[in-house]
PDB file of C-alpha atoms in Angstrom:
ATOM      1  CA  UNK A1166      78.762  24.293  97.211  1.00 41.00           C
ATOM      2  CA  UNK A1167      78.271  27.730  94.640  1.00 45.00           C
ATOM      3  CA  UNK A1168      81.544  26.877  92.988  1.00 43.00           C
ATOM      4  CA  UNK A1169      81.304  22.538  92.674  1.00 37.00           C
ATOM      5  CA  UNK A1170      78.255  23.577  90.274  1.00 38.00           C
ATOM      6  CA  UNK A1171      79.607  26.265  88.429  1.00 48.00           C
ATOM      7  CA  UNK A1172      82.269  23.515  87.880  1.00 42.00           C
ATOM      8  CA  UNK A1173      80.373  20.894  87.014  1.00 38.00           C
ATOM      9  CA  UNK A1174      78.223  22.877  84.655  1.00 43.00           C
ATOM     10  CA  UNK A1175      81.282  23.762  82.567  1.00 44.00           C
ATOM     11  CA  UNK A1176      82.845  20.518  82.705  1.00 41.00           C
ATOM     12  CA  UNK A1177      79.301  19.331  80.495  1.00 42.00           C
ATOM     13  CA  UNK A1178      78.888  21.639  78.804  1.00 41.00           C
ATOM     14  CA  UNK A1179      82.801  21.663  76.799  1.00 40.00           C
ATOM     15  CA  UNK A1180      81.970  18.135  76.901  1.00 37.00           C
ATOM     16  CA  UNK A1181      79.140  19.292  74.682  1.00 38.00           C
ATOM     17  CA  UNK A1182      80.760  21.234  73.250  1.00 37.00           C
ATOM     18  CA  UNK A1183      82.804  18.180  72.257  1.00 38.00           C
ATOM     19  CA  UNK A1184      80.456  15.759  71.434  1.00 39.00           C
ATOM     20  CA  UNK A1185      78.642  17.637  69.230  1.00 41.00           C
ATOM     21  CA  UNK A1186      82.166  18.940  66.741  1.00 44.00           C
ATOM     22  CA  UNK A1187      83.726  14.575  66.839  1.00 44.00           C
ATOM     23  CA  UNK A1188      82.336  13.183  63.639  1.00 48.00           C
ATOM     24  CA  UNK A1189      79.596  10.700  64.084  1.00 45.00           C
ATOM     25  CA  UNK A1190      80.571   6.979  63.774  1.00 46.00           C
ATOM     26  CA  UNK A1191      81.769   5.662  60.671  1.00 51.00           C
ATOM     27  CA  UNK A1192      78.724   3.262  58.967  1.00 58.00           C
ATOM     28  CA  UNK A1193      78.785  -0.124  58.081  1.00 66.00           C
ATOM     29  CA  UNK A1194      78.689  -0.575  53.976  1.00 77.00           C
ATOM     30  CA  UNK A1195      75.612  -2.376  53.757  1.00 83.00           C
ATOM     31  CA  UNK A1196      76.858  -5.055  50.648  1.00 88.00           C
ATOM     32  CA  UNK A1197      75.356  -4.621  47.521  1.00 90.00           C
ATOM     33  CA  UNK A1198      72.655  -7.842  46.840  1.00 93.00           C
ATOM     34  CA  UNK A1199      71.460  -9.472  43.238  1.00 97.00           C
ATOM     35  CA  UNK A1200      69.647  -7.532  41.642  1.00 95.00           C
ATOM     36  CA  UNK A1201      66.133  -9.051  39.942  1.00 95.00           C
ATOM     37  CA  UNK A1202      67.357 -11.934  37.587  1.00 97.00           C
ATOM     38  CA  UNK A1203      69.571 -14.172  39.832  1.00 98.00           C
ATOM     39  CA  UNK A1204      68.042 -16.624  41.967  1.00 98.00           C
ATOM     40  CA  UNK A1205      70.221 -19.311  43.910  1.00 98.00           C
ATOM     41  CA  UNK A1206      70.677 -22.716  41.796  1.00 98.00           C
ATOM     42  CA  UNK A1207      68.583 -24.914  44.742  1.00 98.00           C
ATOM     43  CA  UNK A1208      65.434 -23.114  44.567  1.00 98.00           C
ATOM     44  CA  UNK A1209      65.192 -24.149  40.629  1.00 98.00           C
ATOM     45  CA  UNK A1210      66.530 -27.778  40.422  1.00 98.00           C
ATOM     46  CA  UNK A1211      67.516 -29.380  44.356  1.00 98.00           C
ATOM     47  CA  UNK A1212      68.557 -32.292  42.643  1.00 98.00           C
ATOM     48  CA  UNK A1213      72.523 -30.818  40.762  1.00 98.00           C
ATOM     49  CA  UNK A1214      74.635 -31.442  43.433  1.00 98.00           C
ATOM     50  CA  UNK A1215      76.763 -27.943  44.362  1.00 98.00           C
ATOM     51  CA  UNK A1216      80.469 -28.365  44.961  1.00 97.00           C
ATOM     52  CA  UNK A1217      81.567 -24.996  45.470  1.00 98.00           C
ATOM     53  CA  UNK A1218      85.598 -24.724  46.058  1.00 98.00           C
ATOM     54  CA  UNK A1219      85.642 -21.948  45.540  1.00 98.00           C
ATOM     55  CA  UNK A1220      84.367 -21.230  49.550  1.00 98.00           C
ATOM     56  CA  UNK A1221      86.688 -24.539  50.230  1.00 97.00           C
ATOM     57  CA  UNK A1222      91.395 -24.959  50.841  1.00 97.00           C
ATOM     58  CA  UNK A1223      90.788 -26.958  48.099  1.00 97.00           C
ATOM     59  CA  UNK A1224      91.701 -24.307  45.539  1.00 98.00           C
ATOM     60  CA  UNK A1225      94.611 -23.056  43.019  1.00 98.00           C
ATOM     61  CA  UNK A1226      95.252 -20.625  45.447  1.00 98.00           C
ATOM     62  CA  UNK A1227      95.312 -22.824  48.582  1.00 97.00           C
ATOM     63  CA  UNK A1228      92.603 -20.863  50.579  1.00 98.00           C
ATOM     64  CA  UNK A1229      89.242 -20.011  50.146  1.00 98.00           C
ATOM     65  CA  UNK A1230      88.736 -17.407  47.895  1.00 98.00           C
ATOM     66  CA  UNK A1231      87.802 -13.823  48.719  1.00 98.00           C
ATOM     67  CA  UNK A1232      83.420 -13.317  48.482  1.00 98.00           C
ATOM     68  CA  UNK A1233      82.590 -16.842  49.164  1.00 98.00           C
ATOM     69  CA  UNK A1234      81.099 -16.640  52.551  1.00 98.00           C
ATOM     70  CA  UNK A1235      78.067 -19.681  51.493  1.00 98.00           C
ATOM     71  CA  UNK A1236      78.305 -22.732  49.261  1.00 98.00           C
ATOM     72  CA  UNK A1237      75.265 -21.534  47.205  1.00 98.00           C
ATOM     73  CA  UNK A1238      75.088 -21.760  43.120  1.00 98.00           C
ATOM     74  CA  UNK A1239      74.216 -18.570  41.707  1.00 98.00           C
ATOM     75  CA  UNK A1240      72.920 -17.587  38.483  1.00 98.00           C
ATOM     76  CA  UNK A1241      70.851 -15.543  36.163  1.00 98.00           C
ATOM     77  CA  UNK A1242      67.197 -17.360  36.273  1.00 98.00           C
ATOM     78  CA  UNK A1243      67.430 -19.052  32.734  1.00 98.00           C
ATOM     79  CA  UNK A1244      70.879 -20.167  33.094  1.00 98.00           C
ATOM     80  CA  UNK A1245      69.472 -21.400  36.132  1.00 98.00           C
ATOM     81  CA  UNK A1246      66.404 -23.244  34.275  1.00 98.00           C
ATOM     82  CA  UNK A1247      68.017 -24.203  31.149  1.00 98.00           C
ATOM     83  CA  UNK A1248      70.233 -26.848  33.538  1.00 98.00           C
ATOM     84  CA  UNK A1249      66.847 -27.895  35.275  1.00 98.00           C
ATOM     85  CA  UNK A1250      66.038 -28.719  31.972  1.00 98.00           C
ATOM     86  CA  UNK A1251      69.726 -30.682  31.297  1.00 98.00           C
ATOM     87  CA  UNK A1252      69.070 -32.372  34.767  1.00 98.00           C
ATOM     88  CA  UNK A1253      65.880 -33.324  33.876  1.00 98.00           C
ATOM     89  CA  UNK A1254      67.285 -35.755  30.513  1.00 98.00           C
ATOM     90  CA  UNK A1255      70.750 -36.676  32.878  1.00 98.00           C
ATOM     91  CA  UNK A1256      68.892 -38.552  35.659  1.00 98.00           C
ATOM     92  CA  UNK A1257      66.654 -40.278  32.902  1.00 98.00           C
ATOM     93  CA  UNK A1258      70.641 -41.480  31.679  1.00 98.00           C
ATOM     94  CA  UNK A1259      71.663 -42.684  35.485  1.00 98.00           C
ATOM     95  CA  UNK A1260      73.811 -38.961  36.099  1.00 98.00           C
ATOM     96  CA  UNK A1261      74.072 -35.905  37.548  1.00 98.00           C
ATOM     97  CA  UNK A1262      75.219 -32.102  37.336  1.00 98.00           C
ATOM     98  CA  UNK A1263      77.928 -31.302  39.405  1.00 98.00           C
ATOM     99  CA  UNK A1264      78.856 -27.786  39.906  1.00 98.00           C
ATOM    100  CA  UNK A1265      82.490 -25.862  40.766  1.00 98.00           C
ATOM    101  CA  UNK A1266      81.264 -22.674  40.703  1.00 98.00           C
ATOM    102  CA  UNK A1267      78.335 -20.535  39.345  1.00 98.00           C
ATOM    103  CA  UNK A1268      78.115 -16.268  39.609  1.00 98.00           C
ATOM    104  CA  UNK A1269      81.757 -15.313  41.270  1.00 98.00           C
ATOM    105  CA  UNK A1270      82.714 -12.013  42.112  1.00 98.00           C
ATOM    106  CA  UNK A1271      84.323  -9.133  41.130  1.00 98.00           C
ATOM    107  CA  UNK A1272      86.319  -9.455  43.954  1.00 98.00           C
ATOM    108  CA  UNK A1273      86.874 -13.007  43.676  1.00 98.00           C
ATOM    109  CA  UNK A1274      88.823 -12.352  40.149  1.00 98.00           C
ATOM    110  CA  UNK A1275      90.620  -9.681  41.973  1.00 98.00           C
ATOM    111  CA  UNK A1276      91.946 -12.527  44.447  1.00 98.00           C
ATOM    112  CA  UNK A1277      93.090 -14.337  41.356  1.00 98.00           C
ATOM    113  CA  UNK A1278      94.690 -11.462  39.397  1.00 98.00           C
ATOM    114  CA  UNK A1279      96.765 -10.786  43.235  1.00 98.00           C
ATOM    115  CA  UNK A1280      97.584 -14.250  43.658  1.00 98.00           C
ATOM    116  CA  UNK A1281      98.253 -14.493  40.077  1.00 98.00           C
ATOM    117  CA  UNK A1282     100.461 -11.238  40.987  1.00 98.00           C
ATOM    118  CA  UNK A1283     102.625 -12.581  43.391  1.00 98.00           C
ATOM    119  CA  UNK A1284     105.515 -15.192  42.233  1.00 98.00           C
ATOM    120  CA  UNK A1285     106.312 -16.946  45.561  1.00 98.00           C
ATOM    121  CA  UNK A1286     103.142 -18.400  46.123  1.00 98.00           C
ATOM    122  CA  UNK A1287     103.670 -21.876  44.227  1.00 97.00           C
ATOM    123  CA  UNK A1288     101.965 -23.393  47.120  1.00 97.00           C
ATOM    124  CA  UNK A1289      99.467 -24.949  44.877  1.00 98.00           C
ATOM    125  CA  UNK A1290     101.336 -25.436  42.431  1.00 98.00           C
ATOM    126  CA  UNK A1291     101.605 -29.489  42.840  1.00 98.00           C
ATOM    127  CA  UNK A1292      98.403 -30.150  41.488  1.00 98.00           C
ATOM    128  CA  UNK A1293      96.504 -27.067  40.104  1.00 98.00           C
ATOM    129  CA  UNK A1294      99.677 -26.212  36.632  1.00 98.00           C
ATOM    130  CA  UNK A1295     102.953 -29.228  37.548  1.00 98.00           C
ATOM    131  CA  UNK A1296     104.343 -27.712  33.686  1.00 98.00           C
ATOM    132  CA  UNK A1297     102.803 -23.900  33.533  1.00 98.00           C
ATOM    133  CA  UNK A1298     105.098 -21.171  34.693  1.00 98.00           C
ATOM    134  CA  UNK A1299     103.568 -18.817  37.239  1.00 98.00           C
ATOM    135  CA  UNK A1300     104.800 -15.497  35.634  1.00 98.00           C
ATOM    136  CA  UNK A1301     103.190 -16.998  32.496  1.00 97.00           C
ATOM    137  CA  UNK A1302      99.802 -17.439  33.888  1.00 98.00           C
ATOM    138  CA  UNK A1303      98.381 -14.229  32.261  1.00 97.00           C
ATOM    139  CA  UNK A1304     100.105 -14.478  29.118  1.00 97.00           C
ATOM    140  CA  UNK A1305      98.105 -17.889  28.736  1.00 97.00           C
ATOM    141  CA  UNK A1306      95.045 -16.843  29.573  1.00 96.00           C
ATOM    142  CA  UNK A1307      94.586 -19.515  32.633  1.00 98.00           C
ATOM    143  CA  UNK A1308      94.065 -16.260  34.784  1.00 98.00           C
ATOM    144  CA  UNK A1309      92.529 -12.808  33.502  1.00 97.00           C
ATOM    145  CA  UNK A1310      90.896  -9.058  35.380  1.00 98.00           C
ATOM    146  CA  UNK A1311      87.646 -10.395  34.308  1.00 98.00           C
ATOM    147  CA  UNK A1312      85.774 -13.283  34.436  1.00 98.00           C
ATOM    148  CA  UNK A1313      82.161 -13.955  32.418  1.00 98.00           C
ATOM    149  CA  UNK A1314      81.349 -15.972  35.490  1.00 98.00           C
ATOM    150  CA  UNK A1315      81.136 -12.785  37.119  1.00 98.00           C
ATOM    151  CA  UNK A1316      77.820 -11.847  35.193  1.00 98.00           C
ATOM    152  CA  UNK A1317      76.379 -14.420  36.692  1.00 98.00           C
ATOM    153  CA  UNK A1318      74.977 -17.313  33.344  1.00 98.00           C
ATOM    154  CA  UNK A1319      78.321 -19.149  33.313  1.00 98.00           C
ATOM    155  CA  UNK A1320      78.795 -22.113  35.243  1.00 98.00           C
ATOM    156  CA  UNK A1321      81.620 -24.225  36.124  1.00 99.00           C
ATOM    157  CA  UNK A1322      79.869 -28.096  36.224  1.00 98.00           C
ATOM    158  CA  UNK A1323      80.999 -31.906  35.211  1.00 98.00           C
ATOM    159  CA  UNK A1324      78.452 -35.066  35.357  1.00 98.00           C
ATOM    160  CA  UNK A1325      78.643 -37.479  38.271  1.00 98.00           C
ATOM    161  CA  UNK A1326      77.371 -41.064  37.630  1.00 98.00           C
ATOM    162  CA  UNK A1327      74.278 -42.112  40.002  1.00 98.00           C
ATOM    163  CA  UNK A1328      74.143 -42.879  42.628  1.00 96.00           C
ATOM    164  CA  UNK A1329      76.503 -40.171  43.619  1.00 94.00           C
ATOM    165  CA  UNK A1330      79.673 -41.187  46.121  1.00 88.00           C
ATOM    166  CA  UNK A1331      80.840 -37.676  47.963  1.00 88.00           C
ATOM    167  CA  UNK A1332      83.893 -36.493  47.313  1.00 91.00           C
ATOM    168  CA  UNK A1333      86.398 -36.873  50.763  1.00 92.00           C
ATOM    169  CA  UNK A1334      87.273 -33.271  52.307  1.00 93.00           C
ATOM    170  CA  UNK A1335      90.530 -31.755  51.165  1.00 95.00           C
ATOM    171  CA  UNK A1336      93.492 -31.204  53.768  1.00 95.00           C
ATOM    172  CA  UNK A1337      95.661 -28.693  53.669  1.00 94.00           C
ATOM    173  CA  UNK A1338      99.104 -29.328  54.125  1.00 93.00           C
ATOM    174  CA  UNK A1339      98.219 -32.928  52.223  1.00 95.00           C
ATOM    175  CA  UNK A1340     100.542 -33.769  49.252  1.00 96.00           C
ATOM    176  CA  UNK A1341      99.365 -33.104  46.114  1.00 97.00           C
ATOM    177  CA  UNK A1342      98.656 -35.209  42.952  1.00 98.00           C
ATOM    178  CA  UNK A1343      99.047 -33.133  38.773  1.00 98.00           C
ATOM    179  CA  UNK A1344      95.771 -32.357  38.289  1.00 98.00           C
ATOM    180  CA  UNK A1345      96.753 -34.683  34.951  1.00 98.00           C
ATOM    181  CA  UNK A1346      97.508 -37.819  36.593  1.00 98.00           C
ATOM    182  CA  UNK A1347      95.010 -41.197  36.228  1.00 97.00           C
ATOM    183  CA  UNK A1348      91.968 -40.720  37.979  1.00 96.00           C
ATOM    184  CA  UNK A1349      92.997 -43.353  40.435  1.00 96.00           C
ATOM    185  CA  UNK A1350      96.065 -41.210  41.538  1.00 97.00           C
ATOM    186  CA  UNK A1351      93.658 -37.685  41.067  1.00 97.00           C
ATOM    187  CA  UNK A1352      92.271 -35.689  44.232  1.00 96.00           C
ATOM    188  CA  UNK A1353      89.540 -37.709  44.636  1.00 94.00           C
ATOM    189  CA  UNK A1354      86.720 -36.533  43.274  1.00 94.00           C
ATOM    190  CA  UNK A1355      83.210 -38.011  42.461  1.00 94.00           C
ATOM    191  CA  UNK A1356      83.171 -36.770  39.079  1.00 97.00           C
ATOM    192  CA  UNK A1357      83.100 -39.222  35.899  1.00 98.00           C
ATOM    193  CA  UNK A1358      86.527 -39.378  34.516  1.00 98.00           C
ATOM    194  CA  UNK A1359      87.078 -36.616  32.712  1.00 98.00           C
ATOM    195  CA  UNK A1360      90.448 -36.294  31.719  1.00 98.00           C
ATOM    196  CA  UNK A1361      91.657 -34.013  34.194  1.00 98.00           C
ATOM    197  CA  UNK A1362      90.659 -32.384  37.452  1.00 98.00           C
ATOM    198  CA  UNK A1363      88.462 -28.822  37.114  1.00 98.00           C
ATOM    199  CA  UNK A1364      90.909 -26.045  37.365  1.00 98.00           C
ATOM    200  CA  UNK A1365      93.906 -27.623  36.246  1.00 98.00           C
ATOM    201  CA  UNK A1366      95.900 -25.415  33.732  1.00 98.00           C
ATOM    202  CA  UNK A1367      96.922 -26.567  31.582  1.00 98.00           C
ATOM    203  CA  UNK A1368      96.264 -27.576  27.392  1.00 98.00           C
ATOM    204  CA  UNK A1369      95.287 -31.500  28.356  1.00 98.00           C
ATOM    205  CA  UNK A1370      91.696 -29.374  29.511  1.00 98.00           C
ATOM    206  CA  UNK A1371      91.372 -28.589  26.220  1.00 98.00           C
ATOM    207  CA  UNK A1372      87.545 -29.606  25.517  1.00 98.00           C
ATOM    208  CA  UNK A1373      88.964 -31.178  21.970  1.00 98.00           C
ATOM    209  CA  UNK A1374      92.278 -31.708  23.450  1.00 98.00           C
ATOM    210  CA  UNK A1375      93.202 -34.981  20.885  1.00 98.00           C
ATOM    211  CA  UNK A1376      95.245 -36.588  23.517  1.00 98.00           C
ATOM    212  CA  UNK A1377      92.402 -36.845  25.150  1.00 98.00           C
ATOM    213  CA  UNK A1378      90.236 -40.500  23.919  1.00 98.00           C
ATOM    214  CA  UNK A1379      88.635 -43.446  24.477  1.00 98.00           C
ATOM    215  CA  UNK A1380      86.078 -42.642  27.664  1.00 98.00           C
ATOM    216  CA  UNK A1381      87.073 -39.608  28.871  1.00 98.00           C
ATOM    217  CA  UNK A1382      86.795 -37.772  25.632  1.00 98.00           C
ATOM    218  CA  UNK A1383      82.879 -39.604  25.086  1.00 98.00           C
ATOM    219  CA  UNK A1384      82.581 -38.338  29.082  1.00 98.00           C
ATOM    220  CA  UNK A1385      83.451 -34.896  27.770  1.00 98.00           C
ATOM    221  CA  UNK A1386      81.041 -34.719  24.720  1.00 98.00           C
ATOM    222  CA  UNK A1387      78.322 -35.996  26.198  1.00 98.00           C
ATOM    223  CA  UNK A1388      78.317 -33.067  29.176  1.00 98.00           C
ATOM    224  CA  UNK A1389      79.588 -30.767  25.958  1.00 98.00           C
ATOM    225  CA  UNK A1390      76.448 -32.363  23.913  1.00 98.00           C
ATOM    226  CA  UNK A1391      73.882 -31.836  26.347  1.00 98.00           C
ATOM    227  CA  UNK A1392      74.817 -28.957  27.884  1.00 98.00           C
ATOM    228  CA  UNK A1393      74.833 -27.000  24.233  1.00 98.00           C
ATOM    229  CA  UNK A1394      71.547 -28.926  23.766  1.00 98.00           C
ATOM    230  CA  UNK A1395      69.782 -26.421  26.287  1.00 98.00           C
ATOM    231  CA  UNK A1396      71.591 -22.902  25.435  1.00 98.00           C
ATOM    232  CA  UNK A1397      74.481 -23.681  27.121  1.00 98.00           C
ATOM    233  CA  UNK A1398      78.135 -22.596  24.887  1.00 98.00           C
ATOM    234  CA  UNK A1399      81.952 -23.789  26.054  1.00 98.00           C
ATOM    235  CA  UNK A1400      85.297 -22.997  25.749  1.00 98.00           C
ATOM    236  CA  UNK A1401      87.349 -24.088  23.429  1.00 98.00           C
ATOM    237  CA  UNK A1402      89.852 -24.168  26.692  1.00 98.00           C
ATOM    238  CA  UNK A1403      88.310 -24.430  29.228  1.00 98.00           C
ATOM    239  CA  UNK A1404      85.807 -29.190  29.352  1.00 98.00           C
ATOM    240  CA  UNK A1405      84.144 -27.322  32.688  1.00 98.00           C
ATOM    241  CA  UNK A1406      83.437 -23.825  31.705  1.00 98.00           C
ATOM    242  CA  UNK A1407      79.663 -22.986  30.103  1.00 98.00           C
ATOM    243  CA  UNK A1408      77.890 -20.130  28.943  1.00 98.00           C
ATOM    244  CA  UNK A1409      74.754 -19.542  28.774  1.00 98.00           C
ATOM    245  CA  UNK A1410      73.266 -17.889  26.371  1.00 98.00           C
ATOM    246  CA  UNK A1411      71.914 -14.688  25.210  1.00 98.00           C
ATOM    247  CA  UNK A1412      72.549 -13.769  28.771  1.00 98.00           C
ATOM    248  CA  UNK A1413      70.894 -11.692  30.674  1.00 98.00           C
ATOM    249  CA  UNK A1414      74.525  -9.345  31.826  1.00 98.00           C
ATOM    250  CA  UNK A1415      76.475  -9.795  28.648  1.00 98.00           C
ATOM    251  CA  UNK A1416      77.982  -6.875  30.394  1.00 96.00           C
ATOM    252  CA  UNK A1417      77.448  -6.641  33.564  1.00 98.00           C
ATOM    253  CA  UNK A1418      80.165  -7.348  36.318  1.00 98.00           C
ATOM    254  CA  UNK A1419      78.636  -7.456  39.342  1.00 98.00           C
ATOM    255  CA  UNK A1420      80.553  -8.053  42.778  1.00 98.00           C
ATOM    256  CA  UNK A1421      77.930  -8.686  45.646  1.00 98.00           C
ATOM    257  CA  UNK A1422      79.158 -12.050  47.472  1.00 98.00           C
ATOM    258  CA  UNK A1423      78.476 -15.701  47.095  1.00 98.00           C
ATOM    259  CA  UNK A1424      75.146 -15.872  50.326  1.00 97.00           C
ATOM    260  CA  UNK A1425      72.071 -16.919  50.552  1.00 97.00           C
ATOM    261  CA  UNK A1426      70.928 -13.608  51.285  1.00 96.00           C
ATOM    262  CA  UNK A1427      71.894 -11.756  47.911  1.00 98.00           C
ATOM    263  CA  UNK A1428      68.693 -13.545  46.986  1.00 97.00           C
ATOM    264  CA  UNK A1429      67.377 -14.271  49.737  1.00 94.00           C
ATOM    265  CA  UNK A1430      63.796 -15.000  48.652  1.00 92.00           C
ATOM    266  CA  UNK A1431      65.008 -16.163  45.532  1.00 95.00           C
TER     267      UNK A1431
END
């Protein structure tokens, strides 16, 4: 019996030493949160339609984008308040804003860059960049390693005539139609006709492209005029892209996830 007890004691001591010398299990690194100054758009204006494309597979990548956990629009408070002012004016005229993308984490931009460098991945070319060689995406300015969206005051959006109809879900693998095709042929969207779909990599997306005329041009100018009046500046190469000025964080590119918890209580 004494021999057995001594053996058990020795084994226990050996286990204790081994455990003491083992490294502690790695702790999961907490996700960064949005700093003060960021809010969920819905808390400022719940009437603005949100169709957060990058939480879906209906993107130029053909999949959900890294960092987009939930379909929630996050913006700096001044940008959100300015959209609220624009929305109040639009509602009186029978229109609503619809946002496609708001704050964009740096990890999402990194995902864009990885995709653009993979020249073999052409799955969504038929819709989003039918006439652009994928090897030209950086040189032509469609993809960059930094995005103003990551500073929190930039938004991609459009106009919807009320009453708004829902956009049907995208079915991965469905037949793709060029983003500049007539509206009746493009992927259905509740937006008014802007001449191209959202995220269309083509010069026809330039806000003042002279080939865009009639109702399409009028719709673009209506959107631009409405947002300019409340402090937004349009990116000339993209009719949907607007930045509120002055930016609250003009020099910082954030990487907290698009998630309600990032702006909990705001």
